[in-house]
Every structure is written in C-alpha cells, then in structure tokens.
Amino acid sequence: MEKKCWIILGVGVVAGLILIVAVPLGVMFWPLKPTFIDRCKELNGYDCEKLWGAFEQAYVGRDPRKVPTAAYTPFTDAVNFNAEPNKLMFWSRTKDVVHAFTEKKKDCFLTVEDTALGYMLDGLTWCGKEGSTKTFRKIGCPGWEENNAVGSFWKRVSAAFADAACGDVTVMLNGDIDTPFNPTSVFASIEMKGFDSSRVKSLTVVLVTRKSAVTTCTNASLKDLQRELKPGITYNCKDVTEAKLQECSSNPGCGACW
C-alpha cells in the first residue's frame, strides 16, 4: 500500500511539473501576425503582408537586446505617413489622458498611436531570438531598455511621426509631477529634436493637472524646453485641468480646449 501511494504521488508530481513547465513554454511563442494584420486591415489602403514583412525583419533572428532603431526604417518607409497640418499631438507621461481626449477628437488631433505608424503595435510586446525565426511574447523578452525590440520600434516610429509634423503642433505634458519636460523622454530626446523648423511654426505645451497642480507653465524644466526648441518655432504653454479636457472633448468641433 505504501509503495502504491508513492507511485500515485509520483504521477501527481510529474503531472504538476509538466503543467508548470508547459504553460511558460506554450506561451513563449505568440501569434502576433494575426493581430497585426487585423489592425492593419482596419486602416485600409495598405498592403498588410508587405508591412508585416517590413516590421518582422527588424527583430526576427536578432539578439533581443541588440535591435537598432534603424532596423525599423523599412517599416516606417513602407507606411509612408503624411500628416495634415496642425493635427499632430505629442505626449509624455500623459498617455491615458491624451488618448481619452484624442479618441473623441480624432478629427482634430492625432497621436502616434492613432496613426498607422503606431496603431498596429500599440500595447503589444514582442522580440526575436538569435537563430530563431519565431516571434516571442513578453516571457523571455527584455524590458524597456537600450536597443530592445519594443523600445527601438517606438523610438523609430516616434522619429518618423515628428518628421511629419507641420504647422502648429501640440504636446500634452504632466502637470502633476515635478519635471514635466524630462530630457531623457522620447519626446525630448527624439521627437522635439526631429521638428523641422522650416515646416513647424509653433509648439503648444498643454500642461495637464488634476485637482491641484504640482507644476505650472513657469516650471524650470519648461524653461529648458524653450531653450532646446529650434529657432523659428514659437512656444506657447497652457495650464489645463483634466476635468476641463474631459468636458471639452465631448463638445463637437475643433475649438480650442485650452
């Protein structure tokens, strides 16, 4: 009887180990392509298989920590994004607020995630492995760091988005933190540096706060922003509460919300 119990216990332990091992291994490979293609088809006008090929070649078979931003240039070139004047909305540390706003104001403003450049991959994680032709999901992929597959993608498409900017552009920054303009952010280090002063006339900072502002338009980091802005681009700053943005986003038309 004792031997029989040990056999039963042994089978249970082995089965448990199989489940523990099988679950992580089973979810390491991720069918990213169907999601990509489905989102691409929503946009119309694109050769989605061609776009997938241009995207996938950037990271498949590579060390997941050694994917340069330039590897995604075939993808950004294939998208060939052109922006309408005065519509581009940039952001830093305000993702939820800005997307709640542009969701209702898409005829007025577009973030990179609202365009073909970013929509197909928004909220997704992926990477490749050396010697493999597969796409891996979050398990086994490095976090956001220099030259990782996801980080390099967003830096490259952000640069393409900024390159397309013309007329009056807007950035939504977080007024609830001490340093709304962070020099290491994607907006500061890539997007703003990519503005072409022969095409971009002005930059308006919308400093969004909740009930009580931690910072205002007189914040020292925003003085740094003005100094780093290319000559010829006019600077404006507006303090706006999140409640006012929510109220304004429900109103029709593209009238100023700040």
Short mmCIF file of N, CA, C and O in Angstrom, two decimals, residues 12-115:
data_model
loop_
_atom_site.label_atom_id
_atom_site.label_comp_id
_atom_site.label_asym_id
_atom_site.label_seq_id
_atom_site.Cartn_x
_atom_site.Cartn_y
_atom_site.Cartn_z
N GLY A 12 1.36 12.35 -9.70
CA GLY A 12 0.81 13.69 -9.48
C GLY A 12 1.88 14.76 -9.57
O GLY A 12 1.66 15.82 -10.15
N VAL A 13 3.06 14.49 -8.98
CA VAL A 13 4.14 15.46 -9.01
C VAL A 13 4.62 15.69 -10.43
O VAL A 13 4.82 16.83 -10.88
N VAL A 14 4.78 14.59 -11.19
CA VAL A 14 5.23 14.70 -12.57
C VAL A 14 4.23 15.50 -13.40
O VAL A 14 4.59 16.38 -14.19
N ALA A 15 2.93 15.18 -13.21
CA ALA A 15 1.89 15.90 -13.95
C ALA A 15 1.93 17.38 -13.63
O ALA A 15 1.78 18.24 -14.50
N GLY A 16 2.14 17.69 -12.34
CA GLY A 16 2.22 19.09 -11.93
C GLY A 16 3.40 19.79 -12.56
O GLY A 16 3.30 20.93 -13.02
N LEU A 17 4.54 19.07 -12.62
CA LEU A 17 5.72 19.66 -13.22
C LEU A 17 5.52 19.91 -14.71
O LEU A 17 5.96 20.92 -15.26
N ILE A 18 4.83 18.96 -15.36
CA ILE A 18 4.54 19.13 -16.78
C ILE A 18 3.72 20.38 -17.01
O ILE A 18 3.98 21.18 -17.90
N LEU A 19 2.71 20.60 -16.15
CA LEU A 19 1.87 21.78 -16.29
C LEU A 19 2.66 23.05 -16.05
O LEU A 19 2.54 24.03 -16.78
N ILE A 20 3.51 23.02 -15.01
CA ILE A 20 4.29 24.21 -14.67
C ILE A 20 5.23 24.57 -15.81
O ILE A 20 5.39 25.73 -16.17
N VAL A 21 5.88 23.53 -16.40
CA VAL A 21 6.82 23.77 -17.47
C VAL A 21 6.10 24.11 -18.77
O VAL A 21 6.47 25.00 -19.50
N ALA A 22 4.99 23.40 -19.03
CA ALA A 22 4.30 23.55 -20.31
C ALA A 22 3.68 24.92 -20.48
O ALA A 22 3.68 25.47 -21.58
N VAL A 23 3.17 25.51 -19.39
CA VAL A 23 2.49 26.79 -19.54
C VAL A 23 3.44 27.88 -20.02
O VAL A 23 3.18 28.53 -21.03
N PRO A 24 4.63 28.07 -19.34
CA PRO A 24 5.52 29.10 -19.85
C PRO A 24 6.00 28.81 -21.27
O PRO A 24 6.06 29.70 -22.10
N LEU A 25 6.37 27.54 -21.55
CA LEU A 25 6.86 27.22 -22.87
C LEU A 25 5.79 27.42 -23.92
O LEU A 25 6.05 27.89 -25.03
N GLY A 26 4.56 27.12 -23.56
CA GLY A 26 3.46 27.22 -24.51
C GLY A 26 3.11 28.64 -24.87
O GLY A 26 2.55 28.89 -25.94
N VAL A 27 3.41 29.58 -23.96
CA VAL A 27 3.04 30.97 -24.26
C VAL A 27 4.23 31.80 -24.71
O VAL A 27 4.09 32.99 -24.96
N MET A 28 5.41 31.19 -24.85
CA MET A 28 6.56 31.94 -25.30
C MET A 28 6.40 32.39 -26.75
O MET A 28 6.85 33.45 -27.14
N PHE A 29 5.80 31.55 -27.58
CA PHE A 29 5.57 31.91 -28.97
C PHE A 29 4.20 32.57 -29.08
O PHE A 29 3.22 32.04 -28.60
N TRP A 30 4.15 33.68 -29.76
CA TRP A 30 2.93 34.48 -29.76
C TRP A 30 2.50 34.75 -31.19
O TRP A 30 3.28 35.27 -32.00
N PRO A 31 1.27 34.39 -31.55
CA PRO A 31 0.82 34.67 -32.91
C PRO A 31 0.54 36.17 -33.10
O PRO A 31 -0.61 36.61 -33.15
N LEU A 32 1.60 36.94 -33.15
CA LEU A 32 1.48 38.39 -33.27
C LEU A 32 0.91 38.79 -34.64
O LEU A 32 0.17 39.77 -34.75
N LYS A 33 1.26 38.04 -35.65
CA LYS A 33 0.88 38.42 -37.02
C LYS A 33 -0.63 38.60 -37.20
O LYS A 33 -1.05 39.61 -37.81
N PRO A 34 -1.49 37.69 -36.71
CA PRO A 34 -2.93 37.91 -36.90
C PRO A 34 -3.43 39.23 -36.32
O PRO A 34 -4.26 39.91 -36.94
N THR A 35 -2.93 39.60 -35.14
CA THR A 35 -3.33 40.88 -34.53
C THR A 35 -2.85 42.05 -35.39
O THR A 35 -3.60 43.00 -35.65
N PHE A 36 -1.61 41.96 -35.83
CA PHE A 36 -1.04 43.00 -36.69
C PHE A 36 -1.86 43.16 -37.98
O PHE A 36 -2.24 44.27 -38.37
N ILE A 37 -2.13 42.03 -38.63
CA ILE A 37 -2.86 42.07 -39.90
C ILE A 37 -4.29 42.59 -39.71
O ILE A 37 -4.78 43.40 -40.51
N ASP A 38 -4.95 42.15 -38.66
CA ASP A 38 -6.32 42.61 -38.40
C ASP A 38 -6.36 44.12 -38.20
O ASP A 38 -7.24 44.81 -38.72
N ARG A 39 -5.42 44.64 -37.41
CA ARG A 39 -5.38 46.09 -37.18
C ARG A 39 -5.04 46.83 -38.47
O ARG A 39 -5.58 47.89 -38.75
N CYS A 40 -4.13 46.26 -39.24
CA CYS A 40 -3.73 46.88 -40.50
C CYS A 40 -4.93 46.99 -41.44
O CYS A 40 -5.13 48.03 -42.09
N LYS A 41 -5.73 45.94 -41.53
CA LYS A 41 -6.88 45.94 -42.43
C LYS A 41 -7.92 46.99 -42.04
O LYS A 41 -8.66 47.48 -42.89
N GLU A 42 -7.97 47.32 -40.74
CA GLU A 42 -8.91 48.35 -40.30
C GLU A 42 -8.56 49.71 -40.90
O GLU A 42 -9.42 50.58 -41.03
N LEU A 43 -7.28 49.89 -41.22
CA LEU A 43 -6.81 51.20 -41.67
C LEU A 43 -7.07 51.44 -43.16
O LEU A 43 -7.12 52.58 -43.60
N ASN A 44 -7.17 50.37 -43.94
CA ASN A 44 -7.43 50.46 -45.39
C ASN A 44 -6.27 51.13 -46.14
O ASN A 44 -5.59 52.02 -45.62
N GLY A 45 -6.07 50.69 -47.35
CA GLY A 45 -5.09 51.34 -48.21
C GLY A 45 -3.67 50.83 -48.08
O GLY A 45 -2.77 51.35 -48.74
N TYR A 46 -3.44 49.83 -47.23
CA TYR A 46 -2.09 49.32 -47.03
C TYR A 46 -1.99 47.87 -47.49
O TYR A 46 -2.95 47.11 -47.37
N ASP A 47 -0.81 47.49 -48.00
CA ASP A 47 -0.50 46.10 -48.28
C ASP A 47 -0.03 45.50 -46.96
O ASP A 47 1.14 45.65 -46.57
N CYS A 48 -0.94 44.84 -46.25
CA CYS A 48 -0.66 44.43 -44.88
C CYS A 48 0.42 43.35 -44.80
O CYS A 48 1.21 43.32 -43.84
N GLU A 49 0.48 42.46 -45.78
CA GLU A 49 1.53 41.44 -45.79
C GLU A 49 2.90 42.10 -46.00
O GLU A 49 3.89 41.70 -45.38
N LYS A 50 2.93 43.09 -46.85
CA LYS A 50 4.19 43.82 -47.07
C LYS A 50 4.62 44.54 -45.80
O LYS A 50 5.81 44.52 -45.44
N LEU A 51 3.67 45.18 -45.12
CA LEU A 51 4.00 45.87 -43.88
C LEU A 51 4.50 44.90 -42.82
O LEU A 51 5.44 45.19 -42.09
N TRP A 52 3.85 43.73 -42.72
CA TRP A 52 4.28 42.73 -41.75
C TRP A 52 5.72 42.30 -42.03
O TRP A 52 6.54 42.20 -41.12
N GLY A 53 6.03 42.05 -43.29
CA GLY A 53 7.39 41.65 -43.65
C GLY A 53 8.41 42.72 -43.28
O GLY A 53 9.49 42.41 -42.77
N ALA A 54 8.06 43.98 -43.53
CA ALA A 54 8.97 45.09 -43.21
C ALA A 54 9.15 45.22 -41.70
O ALA A 54 10.25 45.54 -41.22
N PHE A 55 8.09 44.97 -40.95
CA PHE A 55 8.16 45.03 -39.49
C PHE A 55 8.95 43.85 -38.92
O PHE A 55 9.89 44.03 -38.14
N GLU A 56 8.61 42.64 -39.34
CA GLU A 56 9.19 41.43 -38.75
C GLU A 56 10.69 41.32 -38.98
O GLU A 56 11.44 40.84 -38.11
N GLN A 57 11.17 41.77 -40.14
CA GLN A 57 12.59 41.62 -40.44
C GLN A 57 13.48 42.40 -39.47
O GLN A 57 14.66 42.14 -39.37
N ALA A 58 12.89 43.36 -38.77
CA ALA A 58 13.68 44.20 -37.87
C ALA A 58 14.23 43.42 -36.68
O ALA A 58 15.32 43.72 -36.18
N TYR A 59 13.49 42.45 -36.18
CA TYR A 59 13.86 41.80 -34.91
C TYR A 59 14.02 40.28 -34.99
O TYR A 59 14.68 39.68 -34.14
N VAL A 60 13.39 39.61 -35.96
CA VAL A 60 13.45 38.14 -36.03
C VAL A 60 14.89 37.69 -36.24
O VAL A 60 15.61 38.21 -37.10
N GLY A 61 15.31 36.73 -35.42
CA GLY A 61 16.66 36.18 -35.52
C GLY A 61 17.72 37.02 -34.85
O GLY A 61 18.90 36.65 -34.87
N ARG A 62 17.34 38.12 -34.24
CA ARG A 62 18.31 39.01 -33.58
C ARG A 62 18.34 38.80 -32.08
O ARG A 62 17.34 38.40 -31.47
N ASP A 63 19.45 39.15 -31.48
CA ASP A 63 19.55 39.26 -30.03
C ASP A 63 18.51 40.31 -29.61
O ASP A 63 18.51 41.44 -30.13
N PRO A 64 17.58 39.97 -28.69
CA PRO A 64 16.52 40.91 -28.32
C PRO A 64 17.00 42.20 -27.68
O PRO A 64 16.23 43.16 -27.55
N ARG A 65 18.27 42.23 -27.28
CA ARG A 65 18.83 43.45 -26.71
C ARG A 65 19.70 44.22 -27.70
O ARG A 65 20.35 45.19 -27.34
N LYS A 66 19.70 43.76 -28.95
CA LYS A 66 20.54 44.41 -29.96
C LYS A 66 19.75 44.68 -31.24
O LYS A 66 20.13 44.25 -32.33
N VAL A 67 18.63 45.38 -31.07
CA VAL A 67 17.81 45.75 -32.22
C VAL A 67 17.93 47.27 -32.39
O VAL A 67 17.32 48.02 -31.63
N PRO A 68 18.69 47.75 -33.34
CA PRO A 68 18.85 49.19 -33.51
C PRO A 68 17.57 49.83 -34.04
O PRO A 68 16.76 49.19 -34.72
N THR A 69 17.40 51.09 -33.75
CA THR A 69 16.20 51.78 -34.24
C THR A 69 16.12 51.76 -35.76
O THR A 69 15.03 51.66 -36.33
N ALA A 70 17.27 51.82 -36.42
CA ALA A 70 17.29 51.83 -37.89
C ALA A 70 16.74 50.55 -38.49
O ALA A 70 16.33 50.55 -39.67
N ALA A 71 16.69 49.47 -37.72
CA ALA A 71 16.16 48.21 -38.24
C ALA A 71 14.68 48.34 -38.61
O ALA A 71 14.18 47.56 -39.43
N TYR A 72 13.98 49.31 -38.02
CA TYR A 72 12.56 49.51 -38.32
C TYR A 72 12.32 50.53 -39.43
O TYR A 72 11.16 50.82 -39.76
N THR A 73 13.39 51.05 -40.04
CA THR A 73 13.21 52.03 -41.12
C THR A 73 12.45 51.46 -42.31
O THR A 73 11.60 52.16 -42.89
N PRO A 74 12.68 50.20 -42.73
CA PRO A 74 11.85 49.65 -43.82
C PRO A 74 10.35 49.68 -43.49
O PRO A 74 9.53 49.89 -44.38
N PHE A 75 10.02 49.51 -42.22
CA PHE A 75 8.61 49.58 -41.82
C PHE A 75 8.09 51.00 -41.92
O PHE A 75 7.03 51.25 -42.51
N THR A 76 8.80 51.97 -41.35
CA THR A 76 8.32 53.36 -41.39
C THR A 76 8.28 53.87 -42.82
O THR A 76 7.40 54.66 -43.18
N ASP A 77 9.22 53.43 -43.66
CA ASP A 77 9.20 53.83 -45.08
C ASP A 77 7.99 53.23 -45.80
O ASP A 77 7.39 53.88 -46.67
N ALA A 78 7.64 51.98 -45.44
CA ALA A 78 6.51 51.31 -46.09
C ALA A 78 5.18 51.95 -45.69
O ALA A 78 4.24 51.98 -46.49
N VAL A 79 5.10 52.47 -44.47
CA VAL A 79 3.87 53.13 -44.02
C VAL A 79 3.68 54.46 -44.76
O VAL A 79 2.56 54.82 -45.13
N ASN A 80 4.80 55.16 -45.00
CA ASN A 80 4.75 56.42 -45.76
C ASN A 80 3.68 57.36 -45.20
O ASN A 80 2.76 57.79 -45.89
N PHE A 81 3.83 57.68 -43.93
CA PHE A 81 2.83 58.50 -43.22
C PHE A 81 2.95 59.98 -43.60
O PHE A 81 4.04 60.55 -43.59
N ASN A 82 1.84 60.57 -43.93
CA ASN A 82 1.77 62.01 -44.18
C ASN A 82 0.74 62.63 -43.24
O ASN A 82 -0.38 62.13 -43.13
N ALA A 83 1.13 63.71 -42.59
CA ALA A 83 0.24 64.33 -41.60
C ALA A 83 -0.43 65.58 -42.15
O ALA A 83 0.17 66.33 -42.91
N GLU A 84 -1.67 65.78 -41.74
CA GLU A 84 -2.33 67.04 -42.05
C GLU A 84 -1.74 68.13 -41.14
O GLU A 84 -1.40 67.87 -39.99
N PRO A 85 -1.61 69.34 -41.64
CA PRO A 85 -1.07 70.43 -40.81
C PRO A 85 -1.89 70.63 -39.54
O PRO A 85 -3.11 70.46 -39.55
N ASN A 86 -1.20 70.95 -38.46
CA ASN A 86 -1.80 71.38 -37.19
C ASN A 86 -2.49 70.26 -36.40
O ASN A 86 -3.14 70.55 -35.39
N LYS A 87 -2.35 68.99 -36.81
CA LYS A 87 -3.11 67.93 -36.15
C LYS A 87 -2.29 67.07 -35.18
O LYS A 87 -2.86 66.34 -34.37
N LEU A 88 -0.96 67.12 -35.27
CA LEU A 88 -0.18 66.15 -34.50
C LEU A 88 -0.10 66.53 -33.02
O LEU A 88 0.20 67.67 -32.66
N MET A 89 -0.39 65.53 -32.20
CA MET A 89 -0.37 65.67 -30.75
C MET A 89 0.69 64.73 -30.17
O MET A 89 0.61 63.51 -30.33
N PHE A 90 1.67 65.31 -29.51
CA PHE A 90 2.71 64.53 -28.84
C PHE A 90 2.38 64.46 -27.35
O PHE A 90 1.52 65.20 -26.86
N TRP A 91 3.04 63.55 -26.63
CA TRP A 91 2.74 63.43 -25.21
C TRP A 91 3.92 62.83 -24.46
O TRP A 91 4.78 62.18 -25.05
N SER A 92 3.93 63.06 -23.16
CA SER A 92 4.92 62.45 -22.28
C SER A 92 4.32 62.34 -20.88
O SER A 92 3.88 63.33 -20.31
N ARG A 93 4.26 61.12 -20.39
CA ARG A 93 3.70 60.82 -19.06
C ARG A 93 2.22 61.23 -18.96
O ARG A 93 1.74 61.56 -17.88
N THR A 94 1.50 61.19 -20.07
CA THR A 94 0.08 61.54 -20.07
C THR A 94 -0.72 60.60 -20.97
O THR A 94 -1.76 60.98 -21.51
N LYS A 95 -0.25 59.39 -21.17
CA LYS A 95 -0.83 58.51 -22.20
C LYS A 95 -2.34 58.32 -22.05
O LYS A 95 -3.09 58.47 -23.02
N ASP A 96 -2.80 57.98 -20.86
CA ASP A 96 -4.24 57.72 -20.68
C ASP A 96 -5.07 58.98 -20.94
O ASP A 96 -6.13 58.92 -21.58
N VAL A 97 -4.60 60.11 -20.45
CA VAL A 97 -5.33 61.37 -20.61
C VAL A 97 -5.39 61.78 -22.07
O VAL A 97 -6.45 62.14 -22.60
N VAL A 98 -4.25 61.72 -22.75
CA VAL A 98 -4.21 62.19 -24.13
C VAL A 98 -5.03 61.30 -25.05
O VAL A 98 -5.71 61.78 -25.97
N HIS A 99 -5.04 59.99 -24.79
CA HIS A 99 -5.81 59.11 -25.66
C HIS A 99 -7.31 59.17 -25.38
O HIS A 99 -8.12 58.99 -26.30
N ALA A 100 -7.68 59.45 -24.15
CA ALA A 100 -9.10 59.68 -23.85
C ALA A 100 -9.58 60.93 -24.60
O ALA A 100 -10.72 60.99 -25.07
N PHE A 101 -8.68 61.90 -24.72
CA PHE A 101 -9.02 63.14 -25.42
C PHE A 101 -9.08 62.94 -26.94
O PHE A 101 -10.06 63.30 -27.59
N THR A 102 -8.03 62.34 -27.51
CA THR A 102 -7.99 62.20 -28.97
C THR A 102 -8.99 61.16 -29.48
O THR A 102 -9.37 61.20 -30.65
N GLU A 103 -9.41 60.25 -28.62
CA GLU A 103 -10.44 59.29 -29.03
C GLU A 103 -11.71 60.01 -29.48
O GLU A 103 -12.39 59.57 -30.43
N LYS A 104 -12.01 61.12 -28.83
CA LYS A 104 -13.20 61.89 -29.17
C LYS A 104 -12.90 63.06 -30.11
O LYS A 104 -13.82 63.69 -30.64
N LYS A 105 -11.61 63.32 -30.30
CA LYS A 105 -11.21 64.47 -31.12
C LYS A 105 -10.28 64.05 -32.26
O LYS A 105 -9.36 64.79 -32.64
N LYS A 106 -10.51 62.88 -32.84
CA LYS A 106 -9.62 62.38 -33.88
C LYS A 106 -9.63 63.24 -35.14
O LYS A 106 -8.68 63.22 -35.91
N ASP A 107 -10.71 63.97 -35.35
CA ASP A 107 -10.73 64.87 -36.50
C ASP A 107 -9.87 66.11 -36.25
O ASP A 107 -9.59 66.87 -37.19
N CYS A 108 -9.48 66.29 -34.99
CA CYS A 108 -8.73 67.49 -34.63
C CYS A 108 -7.27 67.20 -34.29
O CYS A 108 -6.38 67.99 -34.64
N PHE A 109 -7.03 66.08 -33.59
CA PHE A 109 -5.68 65.74 -33.15
C PHE A 109 -5.40 64.25 -33.34
O PHE A 109 -6.29 63.42 -33.20
N LEU A 110 -4.13 63.94 -33.62
CA LEU A 110 -3.69 62.55 -33.75
C LEU A 110 -2.41 62.34 -32.96
O LEU A 110 -1.45 63.11 -33.10
N THR A 111 -2.37 61.31 -32.13
CA THR A 111 -1.13 60.86 -31.51
C THR A 111 -0.50 59.81 -32.43
O THR A 111 -1.15 59.32 -33.37
N VAL A 112 0.72 59.43 -32.16
CA VAL A 112 1.37 58.41 -32.98
C VAL A 112 0.61 57.08 -32.92
O VAL A 112 0.55 56.33 -33.90
N GLU A 113 -0.03 56.80 -31.78
CA GLU A 113 -0.78 55.56 -31.63
C GLU A 113 -2.10 55.59 -32.40
O GLU A 113 -2.72 54.55 -32.60
N ASP A 114 -2.54 56.77 -32.82
CA ASP A 114 -3.76 56.90 -33.61
C ASP A 114 -3.50 56.73 -35.10
O ASP A 114 -4.43 56.67 -35.89
N THR A 115 -2.23 56.69 -35.49
CA THR A 115 -1.86 56.59 -36.90
C THR A 115 -1.42 55.17 -37.24
O THR A 115 -1.20 54.33 -36.36
#
